[in-house]
Amino acid sequence: MNLKQELQTLNDKLDKFRRKLAAAEKRSDPTVVIQFKQEIAAITKRIGSVKAQQTRELSKQGGTVAGLKFNRVLTKAEQADMGKLKKSVKGLVVVHPMTALGREMGIKQVTGFAPKEF
């Protein structure tokens, strides 16, 4: 299971436990309330560790892409025919500013990274 899926399932479990906790508090069931509070704390801690792991992987990937020797902003024509561009440039990595990687790298325009000039 990748990190995105794991994070989604953990958030789903957290939501379910919160709903069950509210129902248990309504019923005034102290043992169940304590149990769900412990479950919520454990899930919250796990969500934090998964998010930290995601951030580490994204930073690592950003460092790898930024380490490529050549980069430049792509023109609208190149963006329109991305398949042709990727076939002509070996090892091209395109980073869009609205993706997580683009936000991590702080780019403002669609940029291509490659090992040699294109």
Short mmCIF file of C-alpha atoms in Angstrom, two decimals:
data_model
loop_
_atom_site.label_atom_id
_atom_site.label_comp_id
_atom_site.label_asym_id
_atom_site.label_seq_id
_atom_site.Cartn_x
_atom_site.Cartn_y
_atom_site.Cartn_z
CA MET A 1 0.00 0.00 0.00
CA ASN A 2 1.46 3.36 -0.93
CA LEU A 3 1.57 6.28 1.46
CA LYS A 4 -1.34 8.14 -0.11
CA GLN A 5 -3.66 5.13 0.24
CA GLU A 6 -2.46 4.47 3.77
CA LEU A 7 -3.08 8.07 4.75
CA GLN A 8 -6.58 7.88 3.29
CA THR A 9 -7.45 4.69 5.18
CA LEU A 10 -6.08 6.16 8.42
CA ASN A 11 -8.17 9.29 7.96
CA ASP A 12 -11.23 7.12 7.31
CA LYS A 13 -10.56 5.15 10.51
CA LEU A 14 -10.07 8.37 12.46
CA ASP A 15 -13.40 9.70 11.21
CA LYS A 16 -15.13 6.43 12.12
CA PHE A 17 -13.62 6.43 15.64
CA ARG A 18 -14.67 10.05 16.18
CA ARG A 19 -18.26 9.23 15.22
CA LYS A 20 -18.26 6.21 17.54
CA LEU A 21 -16.75 8.32 20.34
CA ALA A 22 -19.54 10.89 19.97
CA ALA A 23 -22.14 8.10 20.15
CA ALA A 24 -20.49 6.59 23.23
CA GLU A 25 -20.39 9.99 24.95
CA LYS A 26 -24.09 10.41 24.17
CA ARG A 27 -24.77 7.03 25.82
CA SER A 28 -22.53 7.93 28.80
CA ASP A 29 -20.41 4.78 28.41
CA PRO A 30 -17.07 5.67 30.09
CA THR A 31 -15.15 2.48 29.21
CA VAL A 32 -15.95 2.78 25.51
CA VAL A 33 -15.15 6.53 25.57
CA ILE A 34 -11.70 5.82 27.03
CA GLN A 35 -11.09 3.08 24.46
CA PHE A 36 -11.98 5.32 21.52
CA LYS A 37 -9.91 8.22 22.88
CA GLN A 38 -6.91 5.87 22.96
CA GLU A 39 -7.65 4.67 19.42
CA ILE A 40 -7.94 8.26 18.19
CA ALA A 41 -4.62 9.18 19.80
CA ALA A 42 -2.88 6.19 18.21
CA ILE A 43 -4.34 6.88 14.76
CA THR A 44 -3.43 10.59 15.00
CA LYS A 45 0.15 9.69 15.86
CA ARG A 46 0.33 7.27 12.91
CA ILE A 47 -1.10 9.91 10.54
CA GLY A 48 1.63 12.32 11.66
CA SER A 49 4.36 9.78 10.96
CA VAL A 50 2.94 8.94 7.50
CA LYS A 51 2.78 12.65 6.60
CA ALA A 52 6.38 13.12 7.74
CA GLN A 53 7.44 10.14 5.63
CA GLN A 54 5.62 11.62 2.61
CA THR A 55 7.44 14.92 3.10
CA ARG A 56 10.82 13.16 3.31
CA GLU A 57 10.17 11.23 0.09
CA LEU A 58 9.02 14.38 -1.69
CA SER A 59 12.12 16.28 -0.59
CA LYS A 60 14.32 13.42 -1.76
CA GLN A 61 12.58 13.35 -5.15
CA GLY A 62 12.85 17.14 -5.44
CA GLY A 63 16.58 16.97 -4.75
CA THR A 64 17.01 14.32 -7.42
CA VAL A 65 15.12 16.34 -10.02
CA ALA A 66 16.85 19.61 -9.09
CA GLY A 67 20.19 17.81 -9.42
CA LEU A 68 19.68 17.32 -13.16
CA LYS A 69 22.13 19.49 -15.10
CA PHE A 70 19.74 21.44 -17.29
CA ASN A 71 16.36 23.03 -16.72
CA ARG A 72 14.18 25.61 -18.43
CA VAL A 73 10.60 26.81 -18.54
CA LEU A 74 8.54 25.06 -21.22
CA THR A 75 6.72 27.09 -23.87
CA LYS A 76 2.97 26.75 -24.44
CA ALA A 77 3.63 24.89 -27.70
CA GLU A 78 5.90 22.39 -25.94
CA GLN A 79 3.31 21.93 -23.19
CA ALA A 80 0.62 21.30 -25.79
CA ASP A 81 2.60 18.47 -27.43
CA MET A 82 4.21 16.91 -24.37
CA GLY A 83 4.45 13.44 -25.94
CA LYS A 84 6.59 14.69 -28.81
CA LEU A 85 8.82 16.63 -26.40
CA LYS A 86 9.35 13.64 -24.10
CA LYS A 87 10.24 11.41 -27.06
CA SER A 88 12.80 13.89 -28.35
CA VAL A 89 14.49 14.56 -24.98
CA LYS A 90 15.91 11.52 -23.19
CA GLY A 91 15.39 11.61 -19.42
CA LEU A 92 13.11 14.67 -19.38
CA VAL A 93 11.21 15.30 -16.15
CA VAL A 94 8.40 17.87 -16.34
CA VAL A 95 7.35 19.54 -13.09
CA HIS A 96 4.12 21.51 -12.85
CA PRO A 97 3.88 24.20 -10.14
CA MET A 98 0.53 22.91 -8.87
CA THR A 99 1.80 19.40 -8.07
CA ALA A 100 3.23 18.52 -4.67
CA LEU A 101 6.71 18.28 -6.17
CA GLY A 102 6.33 21.67 -7.84
CA ARG A 103 5.22 23.30 -4.60
CA GLU A 104 8.08 21.63 -2.73
CA MET A 105 10.61 22.92 -5.26
CA GLY A 106 9.01 26.37 -5.33
CA ILE A 107 8.68 26.65 -9.10
CA LYS A 108 6.27 29.17 -10.62
CA GLN A 109 5.97 27.88 -14.22
CA VAL A 110 5.91 24.47 -15.91
CA THR A 111 9.58 23.50 -16.02
CA GLY A 112 11.48 20.72 -17.72
CA PHE A 113 14.53 19.12 -16.13
CA ALA A 114 16.93 17.00 -18.15
CA PRO A 115 20.49 15.65 -17.96
CA LYS A 116 21.47 17.54 -21.14
CA GLU A 117 20.32 20.70 -22.91
CA PHE A 118 17.11 20.55 -24.92
#
